Amino acid sequence: MVNRSAVLLIGRRDDVEEILFIKEQGYKVILLNTQIPLEDAFIADFPIELDLNQEEEVIAKALEISKRLPITAVYTNNEYRIILGAKIAEALGLPYHLSSEAAQNCRSKAQTRACLTRHQVSPIQYALIQSPAEILHVLSEMNLPVIVKPSNDAGSHMVQKCNTLEEAWTAAELISTKVQNWVGQPLEKHILVEEYIEGPEFSVESCTINGATHIIAITAKNTSALIEEGHLVPAQLSNQDSTSIQEVVIKALTALGVDYIVSHTEVKLSPQGPKIIEVNARVGGDQIHRLVHAVTGYDLRKLAFHIVTGGVFASAPRDTPVTDSAQIQFLLADQKGYVRLDKQAAQSIEGIEQVECSVQDGDYVVMTESNYNRLGYMIAHGVDGKHATLIMKAAKEAMHFFITMDQDGKVPSSTDKHMGVI
C-alpha cells in the first residue's frame, strides 16, 4: 500500500540516495534546501529552494505545506540544519524527533561542554573567550597545548591545536575576525578554549530511541593537525576500553537530552579514561555510514529514518555484513604544490572498494586546512583473511601519493619530497 504522507527532507547532505530510500518506503519527499541541484529536483516530489538560514521563514513554509500535505517526519543528516529540523518537527507536533533544546546542546560546542561539566560527565578544563587578549588570562590557569575552536562551525574548520601563547592568540584572532560559519550562519560570539587531551581518538555510532541508547559501532580515527585523515570500523579495543567508552557516551547523550536520533560522538581515550570531544546529533560524515554498514549490516542513514518514522530498534532494517573490517583513508596535502598519484594502481588492489579523487596527477593544490579541502579518499574492505588495514597499506604504496613543488613531474629527492598525508 502506498503511503500518501510526506517526509520533509532538510538540507540534504549526501547524494540522491537519501531521496531514493525515503521514496522506496512509499513516502513523498518534500526537499527544502538553499540550492537544489537539477538531479535532486527531478527526483524529489516537491523540491523547494529557500534560504535555510532564515529559520522563521522555513518553519512558516513547513507549516503552510502541512496544511496541504500530511507530513509524517522531518529528516536531516546535515550538521548545520539539526536545530532547524528539530524546530520544524516541534512546530508540526510530530511525535518522534530530537528536541530543539537537545539539538542546541549538541550543535553549540560551548553548550555541550557546559552541559557535560554540569552533569560531571568526563569534564575537562575549558574556557570561553570573546577576544584574543583573554587568552592571556586563560593560559595562566590552563596548561599548553590547548585547542582553540569556534563553537558552532563543523568539519574541523578553524580548529587549531596551539602549543604556544602566540599560536593560541593567532587562532583566537582568526576566529574573532569571522562573523559567519561555513554555511553563512552567525558564529557564536564565544570562542572555545579547551585543554588538549592526549590519547587515541574514536567515534561512537549509536542510536537513541525512547531514552534507550544502542551502540552500533566504535570507529577508530586518525587525524593530522586535527584534520580527519581516516577511519576504521571496528576499532581494535580491549573489552575494558570498549565498555568504558560506551558507558561515557551513553551518559553524555543522556545529559544532553538526546533522543530519537542516530548520533556520532567523538571521544579520546586519555590516561584518565575516555573524554568526550564532541557530540553530533546526526549520522557521522566522512562515509563512516558505509564502513558501519559493511561491517554491521546497519545503514545508519536508513536507521535514522526508521527512528523518526516511529520505528523501534528491534525492527530496524539490517542487511547481511559483507566484511569484518572496513577503512577509509583521505588524501591530504601537507603543503601547496603539484599532486603525484597513480589512481589506477590503487584501484587494482584486491579489497579496495573505491578510489575517489577530486584531483588528477599533476594538478596544483593548496595545503589541506580542514575537512573541506581534502583531495579524495580510498575505501578498503578486509578480504580473504586480510584485515582492511593491510589492504589499505598496499593501496597507499601502489598509489605513491605525494606533493612536490617540481612541476615537471620528476620524483623529488628525499630532502624536498612531501608524502602528503594518506
CSV table of C-alpha atoms in Angstrom, one decimal:
chain,number,residue,atom,x,y,z
A,1,MET,CA,0.0,0.0,0.0
A,2,VAL,CA,1.4,3.4,-1.0
A,3,ASN,CA,1.7,5.8,1.9
A,4,ARG,CA,0.1,9.2,1.0
A,5,SER,CA,2.0,11.2,3.6
A,6,ALA,CA,5.3,13.0,3.1
A,7,VAL,CA,8.7,13.4,4.7
A,8,LEU,CA,10.3,16.8,5.0
A,9,LEU,CA,14.0,16.4,4.0
A,10,ILE,CA,16.0,19.4,5.2
A,11,GLY,CA,19.4,20.4,3.7
A,12,ARG,CA,20.2,17.1,2.1
A,13,ARG,CA,23.9,16.3,2.8
A,14,ASP,CA,24.7,13.2,0.8
A,15,ASP,CA,23.9,12.2,-2.8
A,16,VAL,CA,20.4,11.4,-4.0
A,17,GLU,CA,20.3,8.1,-2.1
A,18,GLU,CA,18.6,9.9,0.7
A,19,ILE,CA,15.7,10.9,-1.5
A,20,LEU,CA,15.5,7.5,-3.1
A,21,PHE,CA,15.4,5.4,0.1
A,22,ILE,CA,12.7,7.6,1.5
A,23,LYS,CA,10.6,7.2,-1.6
A,24,GLU,CA,11.2,3.4,-1.5
A,25,GLN,CA,9.2,3.4,1.7
A,26,GLY,CA,6.3,4.9,-0.1
A,27,TYR,CA,6.6,8.5,1.2
A,28,LYS,CA,6.5,11.7,-0.8
A,29,VAL,CA,9.7,13.7,-0.4
A,30,ILE,CA,9.5,17.4,0.2
A,31,LEU,CA,13.1,18.7,-0.2
A,32,LEU,CA,13.9,22.0,1.4
A,33,ASN,CA,17.4,23.3,0.6
A,34,THR,CA,19.1,26.6,-0.1
A,35,GLN,CA,20.2,25.4,-3.5
A,36,ILE,CA,18.8,22.2,-5.2
A,37,PRO,CA,20.8,20.5,-7.9
A,38,LEU,CA,18.9,19.6,-11.1
A,39,GLU,CA,19.3,15.9,-10.4
A,40,ASP,CA,17.7,16.3,-6.9
A,41,ALA,CA,14.9,18.5,-8.3
A,42,PHE,CA,13.9,15.7,-10.8
A,43,ILE,CA,13.8,13.0,-8.1
A,44,ALA,CA,12.2,14.8,-5.2
A,45,ASP,CA,8.4,15.1,-5.3
A,46,PHE,CA,8.4,18.7,-4.1
A,47,PRO,CA,11.8,20.5,-4.4
A,48,ILE,CA,11.6,23.9,-2.8
A,49,GLU,CA,14.5,26.3,-2.7
A,50,LEU,CA,14.7,28.8,0.2
A,51,ASP,CA,17.4,30.2,2.4
A,52,LEU,CA,17.7,27.7,5.3
A,53,ASN,CA,19.4,30.3,7.4
A,54,GLN,CA,16.1,32.2,7.6
A,55,GLU,CA,14.7,29.8,10.2
A,56,GLU,CA,11.4,31.6,10.8
A,57,GLU,CA,10.6,31.7,7.1
A,58,VAL,CA,11.4,28.0,6.7
A,59,ILE,CA,9.3,27.0,9.7
A,60,ALA,CA,6.4,29.0,8.3
A,61,LYS,CA,6.8,27.4,4.9
A,62,ALA,CA,6.7,23.9,6.5
A,63,LEU,CA,3.5,24.8,8.4
A,64,GLU,CA,2.0,26.1,5.2
A,65,ILE,CA,2.9,22.8,3.3
A,66,SER,CA,1.5,20.7,6.2
A,67,LYS,CA,-2.0,22.2,5.6
A,68,ARG,CA,-2.0,20.7,2.1
A,69,LEU,CA,0.0,17.6,2.6
A,70,PRO,CA,0.3,15.4,5.8
A,71,ILE,CA,3.9,15.4,7.0
A,72,THR,CA,4.9,12.2,8.9
A,73,ALA,CA,8.5,13.1,9.8
A,74,VAL,CA,11.3,15.6,9.4
A,75,TYR,CA,14.6,14.1,8.4
A,76,THR,CA,18.1,15.6,8.1
A,77,ASN,CA,21.7,14.5,8.4
A,78,ASN,CA,23.1,17.9,7.9
A,79,GLU,CA,25.1,19.2,10.9
A,80,TYR,CA,24.2,22.8,10.2
A,81,ARG,CA,20.5,22.1,10.0
A,82,ILE,CA,20.0,19.9,13.1
A,83,ILE,CA,18.4,22.7,15.1
A,84,LEU,CA,16.2,23.8,12.2
A,85,GLY,CA,15.0,20.3,11.7
A,86,ALA,CA,14.2,19.9,15.4
A,87,LYS,CA,12.3,23.3,15.5
A,88,ILE,CA,10.2,22.3,12.4
A,89,ALA,CA,9.3,18.9,14.0
A,90,GLU,CA,8.2,20.7,17.2
A,91,ALA,CA,6.2,23.2,15.2
A,92,LEU,CA,4.4,20.4,13.3
A,93,GLY,CA,3.8,18.5,16.6
A,94,LEU,CA,5.5,15.3,15.4
A,95,PRO,CA,5.9,12.5,18.0
A,96,TYR,CA,9.4,11.2,17.1
A,97,HIS,CA,12.2,13.8,16.9
A,98,LEU,CA,15.1,15.4,18.6
A,99,SER,CA,14.1,18.3,20.8
A,100,SER,CA,15.4,21.7,19.8
A,101,GLU,CA,17.0,22.1,23.3
A,102,ALA,CA,19.0,18.9,22.8
A,103,ALA,CA,19.8,19.9,19.2
A,104,GLN,CA,21.2,23.2,20.6
A,105,ASN,CA,23.1,21.4,23.3
A,106,CYS,CA,24.9,19.3,20.7
A,107,ARG,CA,25.2,21.9,17.9
A,108,SER,CA,26.9,24.5,20.2
A,109,LYS,CA,30.2,23.1,21.4
A,110,ALA,CA,30.2,25.7,24.2
A,111,GLN,CA,26.8,24.4,25.4
A,112,THR,CA,27.9,20.8,25.1
A,113,ARG,CA,30.9,21.5,27.3
A,114,ALA,CA,28.8,23.4,29.9
A,115,CYS,CA,26.1,20.7,30.0
A,116,LEU,CA,28.7,17.8,30.4
A,117,THR,CA,30.5,19.7,33.1
A,118,ARG,CA,27.3,20.4,34.9
A,119,HIS,CA,26.4,16.7,34.9
A,120,GLN,CA,30.0,15.7,35.7
A,121,VAL,CA,30.3,13.6,32.5
A,122,SER,CA,34.0,13.4,31.5
A,123,PRO,CA,34.7,17.0,32.5
A,124,ILE,CA,37.7,18.8,31.1
A,125,GLN,CA,39.2,22.2,31.5
A,126,TYR,CA,37.8,24.8,29.2
A,127,ALA,CA,37.1,28.5,28.9
A,128,LEU,CA,35.0,30.8,26.7
A,129,ILE,CA,36.6,34.0,25.4
A,130,GLN,CA,35.4,36.8,23.1
A,131,SER,CA,38.8,38.4,22.2
A,132,PRO,CA,42.3,37.2,21.7
A,133,ALA,CA,43.5,39.2,24.7
A,134,GLU,CA,41.6,37.0,27.0
A,135,ILE,CA,44.0,34.1,26.1
A,136,LEU,CA,46.5,35.7,28.5
A,137,HIS,CA,44.2,35.0,31.5
A,138,VAL,CA,43.1,31.6,30.2
A,139,LEU,CA,46.6,30.3,29.8
A,140,SER,CA,47.5,31.5,33.3
A,141,GLU,CA,45.2,28.8,34.5
A,142,MET,CA,45.4,26.2,31.7
A,143,ASN,CA,48.5,24.3,30.5
A,144,LEU,CA,49.6,24.3,26.9
A,145,PRO,CA,48.9,22.8,24.5
A,146,VAL,CA,45.2,23.9,24.1
A,147,ILE,CA,42.6,23.5,21.4
A,148,VAL,CA,41.0,26.7,20.1
A,149,LYS,CA,37.9,26.5,18.0
A,150,PRO,CA,34.6,28.2,17.1
A,151,SER,CA,31.6,27.0,19.0
A,152,ASN,CA,29.2,26.4,16.1
A,153,ASP,CA,31.2,25.5,13.0
A,154,ALA,CA,32.0,22.0,11.7
A,155,GLY,CA,34.4,20.0,9.6
A,156,SER,CA,37.4,21.0,11.8
A,157,HIS,CA,37.1,24.5,10.2
A,158,MET,CA,39.3,26.9,12.1
A,159,VAL,CA,40.1,24.3,14.8
A,160,GLN,CA,43.7,24.6,16.0
A,161,LYS,CA,46.0,22.8,18.4
A,162,CYS,CA,48.1,25.5,19.9
A,163,ASN,CA,51.5,24.8,21.6
A,164,THR,CA,52.4,28.4,22.4
A,165,LEU,CA,50.7,31.6,23.6
A,166,GLU,CA,51.4,33.1,20.2
A,167,GLU,CA,49.7,30.3,18.4
A,168,ALA,CA,46.6,30.5,20.7
A,169,TRP,CA,46.4,34.2,20.2
A,170,THR,CA,46.6,33.8,16.4
A,171,ALA,CA,43.9,31.1,16.4
A,172,ALA,CA,41.6,33.2,18.5
A,173,GLU,CA,42.2,36.2,16.4
A,174,LEU,CA,41.3,34.3,13.2
A,175,ILE,CA,38.0,33.1,14.6
A,176,SER,CA,37.2,36.6,16.0
A,177,THR,CA,37.5,38.1,12.6
A,178,LYS,CA,34.8,35.8,11.2
A,179,VAL,CA,31.2,36.6,11.6
A,180,GLN,CA,29.7,33.6,9.9
A,181,ASN,CA,30.3,29.8,9.8
A,182,TRP,CA,30.8,27.7,6.7
A,183,VAL,CA,27.2,28.0,5.6
A,184,GLY,CA,26.6,31.6,6.4
A,185,GLN,CA,25.1,31.2,9.9
A,186,PRO,CA,26.2,33.7,12.5
A,187,LEU,CA,29.1,32.5,14.6
A,188,GLU,CA,28.6,32.4,18.3
A,189,LYS,CA,30.5,35.3,20.0
A,190,HIS,CA,32.2,32.9,22.3
A,191,ILE,CA,35.4,31.1,21.2
A,192,LEU,CA,36.1,27.8,22.9
A,193,VAL,CA,39.5,27.1,24.5
A,194,GLU,CA,40.0,23.6,25.8
A,195,GLU,CA,42.7,21.6,27.4
A,196,TYR,CA,44.3,19.2,24.8
A,197,ILE,CA,43.5,15.6,25.6
A,198,GLU,CA,46.2,13.1,24.9
A,199,GLY,CA,45.3,9.7,23.6
A,200,PRO,CA,43.8,7.8,20.6
A,201,GLU,CA,40.6,9.1,19.1
A,202,PHE,CA,37.4,7.3,18.4
A,203,SER,CA,33.8,7.9,17.4
A,204,VAL,CA,30.8,6.1,18.7
A,205,GLU,CA,28.0,5.5,16.2
A,206,SER,CA,24.8,4.9,18.2
A,207,CYS,CA,21.1,5.4,18.2
A,208,THR,CA,18.7,6.5,21.0
A,209,ILE,CA,15.0,5.6,20.9
A,210,ASN,CA,12.6,6.5,23.7
A,211,GLY,CA,15.6,7.2,26.1
A,212,ALA,CA,17.4,3.9,25.4
A,213,THR,CA,20.8,4.1,23.6
A,214,HIS,CA,22.1,1.3,21.4
A,215,ILE,CA,25.8,1.3,20.4
A,216,ILE,CA,26.1,0.2,16.7
A,217,ALA,CA,29.9,0.5,16.3
A,218,ILE,CA,33.1,2.2,17.6
A,219,THR,CA,35.2,3.8,14.9
A,220,ALA,CA,39.0,4.3,15.3
A,221,LYS,CA,40.0,7.7,13.9
A,222,ASN,CA,43.3,9.1,12.6
A,223,THR,CA,43.9,12.8,12.5
A,224,SER,CA,46.6,15.0,11.0
A,225,ALA,CA,46.8,18.5,12.5
A,226,LEU,CA,43.2,17.9,13.8
A,227,ILE,CA,42.0,17.2,10.2
A,228,GLU,CA,40.4,13.8,9.9
A,229,GLU,CA,42.7,11.5,7.9
A,230,GLY,CA,40.9,8.2,8.1
A,231,HIS,CA,38.5,5.9,10.0
A,232,LEU,CA,38.5,2.2,10.8
A,233,VAL,CA,35.5,0.0,11.7
A,234,PRO,CA,35.6,-1.7,14.1
A,235,ALA,CA,38.1,0.0,16.4
A,236,GLN,CA,40.6,-2.5,17.8
A,237,LEU,CA,39.9,-2.1,21.5
A,238,SER,CA,40.1,-4.2,24.7
A,239,ASN,CA,36.8,-5.2,26.2
A,240,GLN,CA,37.5,-2.9,29.1
A,241,ASP,CA,38.3,0.1,27.0
A,242,SER,CA,35.3,-0.6,24.7
A,243,THR,CA,33.0,-0.8,27.7
A,244,SER,CA,34.3,2.4,29.3
A,245,ILE,CA,33.9,4.4,26.1
A,246,GLN,CA,30.3,3.1,25.6
A,247,GLU,CA,29.4,4.0,29.2
A,248,VAL,CA,30.6,7.6,29.0
A,249,VAL,CA,28.9,8.1,25.6
A,250,ILE,CA,25.6,6.9,27.0
A,251,LYS,CA,25.9,9.2,30.0
A,252,ALA,CA,26.8,12.1,27.7
A,253,LEU,CA,23.8,11.6,25.4
A,254,THR,CA,21.5,11.4,28.5
A,255,ALA,CA,22.9,14.6,29.9
A,256,LEU,CA,22.4,16.4,26.6
A,257,GLY,CA,18.8,15.2,26.3
A,258,VAL,CA,19.4,13.3,23.1
A,259,ASP,CA,16.6,11.1,21.8
A,260,TYR,CA,15.1,9.7,18.6
A,261,ILE,CA,18.2,10.1,16.5
A,262,VAL,CA,21.4,8.3,15.3
A,263,SER,CA,24.4,10.1,16.8
A,264,HIS,CA,28.1,10.4,16.2
A,265,THR,CA,30.1,11.1,19.4
A,266,GLU,CA,33.8,11.8,19.2
A,267,VAL,CA,35.9,10.5,22.2
A,268,LYS,CA,39.5,10.4,23.2
A,269,LEU,CA,40.8,7.6,25.4
A,270,SER,CA,43.1,9.6,27.8
A,271,PRO,CA,45.2,8.1,30.5
A,272,GLN,CA,42.4,9.2,32.9
A,273,GLY,CA,39.8,7.4,30.9
A,274,PRO,CA,37.5,8.4,27.9
A,275,LYS,CA,36.9,12.1,27.4
A,276,ILE,CA,34.1,13.4,25.2
A,277,ILE,CA,35.4,15.7,22.4
A,278,GLU,CA,32.1,16.5,20.6
A,279,VAL,CA,28.6,15.1,20.3
A,280,ASN,CA,27.0,15.3,16.9
A,281,ALA,CA,23.2,14.7,16.8
A,282,ARG,CA,23.3,13.1,13.3
A,283,VAL,CA,24.9,10.3,11.3
A,284,GLY,CA,28.7,10.7,11.1
A,285,GLY,CA,30.2,12.1,7.9
A,286,ASP,CA,33.3,11.0,6.0
A,287,GLN,CA,31.5,7.9,4.6
A,288,ILE,CA,31.5,6.3,8.1
A,289,HIS,CA,28.0,5.1,7.4
A,290,ARG,CA,29.4,3.0,4.6
A,291,LEU,CA,32.0,1.4,6.8
A,292,VAL,CA,29.5,0.6,9.5
A,293,HIS,CA,27.0,-0.8,7.0
A,294,ALA,CA,29.7,-3.1,5.5
A,295,VAL,CA,30.7,-4.4,9.0
A,296,THR,CA,27.4,-4.5,10.9
A,297,GLY,CA,24.7,-4.5,8.3
A,298,TYR,CA,23.1,-1.3,9.7
A,299,ASP,CA,22.8,1.6,7.3
A,300,LEU,CA,22.9,4.5,9.7
A,301,ARG,CA,21.0,6.8,7.4
A,302,LYS,CA,18.2,4.4,7.0
A,303,LEU,CA,18.2,3.7,10.7
A,304,ALA,CA,17.8,7.4,11.4
A,305,PHE,CA,14.8,7.5,9.1
A,306,HIS,CA,13.4,4.4,10.7
A,307,ILE,CA,13.5,6.1,14.0
A,308,VAL,CA,11.9,9.4,13.0
A,309,THR,CA,9.0,7.5,11.4
A,310,GLY,CA,8.3,5.7,14.7
A,311,GLY,CA,10.4,2.5,14.3
A,312,VAL,CA,11.9,0.7,17.2
A,313,PHE,CA,15.4,-0.8,17.4
A,314,ALA,CA,14.2,-4.4,17.3
A,315,SER,CA,12.7,-3.9,13.9
A,316,ALA,CA,15.4,-1.7,12.4
A,317,PRO,CA,16.4,-2.6,8.9
A,318,ARG,CA,19.6,-4.6,8.7
A,319,ASP,CA,21.5,-6.2,5.8
A,320,THR,CA,24.0,-9.1,5.9
A,321,PRO,CA,27.5,-7.7,6.7
A,322,VAL,CA,30.0,-8.1,3.9
A,323,THR,CA,33.3,-7.9,5.7
A,324,ASP,CA,34.7,-7.9,9.2
A,325,SER,CA,36.7,-4.7,8.8
A,326,ALA,CA,36.4,-1.6,6.7
A,327,GLN,CA,38.6,1.5,6.4
A,328,ILE,CA,38.6,4.9,4.7
A,329,GLN,CA,41.7,6.9,4.1
A,330,PHE,CA,41.7,10.5,2.9
A,331,LEU,CA,44.3,12.3,0.7
A,332,LEU,CA,45.6,15.4,2.4
A,333,ALA,CA,48.1,18.0,1.0
A,334,ASP,CA,50.7,18.8,3.7
A,335,GLN,CA,51.9,21.8,1.6
A,336,LYS,CA,50.9,23.6,-1.6
A,337,GLY,CA,52.3,22.1,-4.8
A,338,TYR,CA,51.7,19.5,-7.5
A,339,VAL,CA,49.9,16.3,-6.9
A,340,ARG,CA,51.5,13.0,-7.9
A,341,LEU,CA,49.4,9.9,-7.7
A,342,ASP,CA,48.5,6.7,-9.5
A,343,LYS,CA,44.8,6.1,-9.1
A,344,GLN,CA,44.6,3.0,-11.3
A,345,ALA,CA,47.4,1.3,-9.4
A,346,ALA,CA,45.5,1.8,-6.1
A,347,GLN,CA,42.2,0.6,-7.7
A,348,SER,CA,43.8,-2.6,-8.8
A,349,ILE,CA,44.4,-3.8,-5.2
A,350,GLU,CA,42.0,-6.6,-4.1
A,351,GLY,CA,39.8,-5.3,-1.4
A,352,ILE,CA,39.8,-1.7,-2.5
A,353,GLU,CA,36.1,-0.8,-2.9
A,354,GLN,CA,36.5,2.8,-4.1
A,355,VAL,CA,39.1,5.3,-5.0
A,356,GLU,CA,37.7,8.9,-5.3
A,357,CYS,CA,40.0,11.8,-6.2
A,358,SER,CA,39.0,15.4,-6.7
A,359,VAL,CA,42.4,16.0,-8.4
A,360,GLN,CA,44.4,14.4,-11.1
A,361,ASP,CA,48.1,13.6,-11.3
A,362,GLY,CA,49.9,16.9,-11.9
A,363,ASP,CA,47.2,19.2,-10.6
A,364,TYR,CA,48.3,22.2,-8.4
A,365,VAL,CA,46.8,22.2,-4.9
A,366,VAL,CA,46.9,24.3,-1.8
A,367,MET,CA,47.6,22.9,1.6
A,368,THR,CA,44.7,21.0,3.3
A,369,GLU,CA,43.5,23.1,6.2
A,370,SER,CA,40.2,21.4,7.0
A,371,ASN,CA,37.9,18.5,6.1
A,372,TYR,CA,36.5,20.7,3.4
A,373,ASN,CA,39.6,20.7,1.1
A,374,ARG,CA,40.9,17.2,1.3
A,375,LEU,CA,41.8,15.7,-2.1
A,376,GLY,CA,40.0,12.4,-2.1
A,377,TYR,CA,39.7,9.1,-0.4
A,378,MET,CA,40.1,5.3,-0.7
A,379,ILE,CA,37.8,2.7,1.0
A,380,ALA,CA,39.1,-0.8,1.8
A,381,HIS,CA,37.3,-4.0,3.0
A,382,GLY,CA,39.0,-6.8,4.7
A,383,VAL,CA,39.1,-9.8,2.3
A,384,ASP,CA,40.3,-13.4,2.4
A,385,GLY,CA,41.6,-13.2,5.9
A,386,LYS,CA,43.4,-9.9,5.3
A,387,HIS,CA,42.4,-7.0,7.6
A,388,ALA,CA,41.3,-3.8,5.9
A,389,THR,CA,44.4,-2.0,7.3
A,390,LEU,CA,46.6,-4.4,5.3
A,391,ILE,CA,44.6,-3.8,2.1
A,392,MET,CA,44.9,0.0,2.6
A,393,LYS,CA,48.6,-0.2,3.2
A,394,ALA,CA,49.1,-2.0,-0.1
A,395,ALA,CA,46.9,0.6,-1.9
A,396,LYS,CA,48.8,3.5,-0.4
A,397,GLU,CA,52.1,2.0,-1.6
A,398,ALA,CA,50.6,1.4,-5.0
A,399,MET,CA,49.1,5.0,-5.3
A,400,HIS,CA,52.5,6.6,-4.4
A,401,PHE,CA,50.8,9.8,-3.5
A,402,PHE,CA,52.9,12.9,-2.7
A,403,ILE,CA,53.0,16.6,-3.2
A,404,THR,CA,56.0,18.3,-4.9
A,405,MET,CA,57.0,21.8,-5.9
A,406,ASP,CA,58.6,20.2,-9.1
A,407,GLN,CA,56.1,21.0,-11.9
A,408,ASP,CA,57.7,18.7,-14.5
A,409,GLY,CA,56.7,15.6,-12.6
A,410,LYS,CA,60.1,14.3,-11.6
A,411,VAL,CA,60.2,12.4,-8.3
A,412,PRO,CA,61.8,14.8,-5.8
A,413,SER,CA,64.8,13.9,-3.7
A,414,SER,CA,64.3,12.9,-0.1
A,415,THR,CA,65.2,16.4,1.0
A,416,ASP,CA,62.3,18.1,-0.8
A,417,LYS,CA,59.7,15.4,-1.1
A,418,HIS,CA,56.4,15.7,0.8
A,419,MET,CA,54.4,12.5,1.1
A,420,GLY,CA,51.2,14.4,1.5
A,421,VAL,CA,49.1,12.6,4.2
A,422,ILE,CA,47.4,9.4,3.1
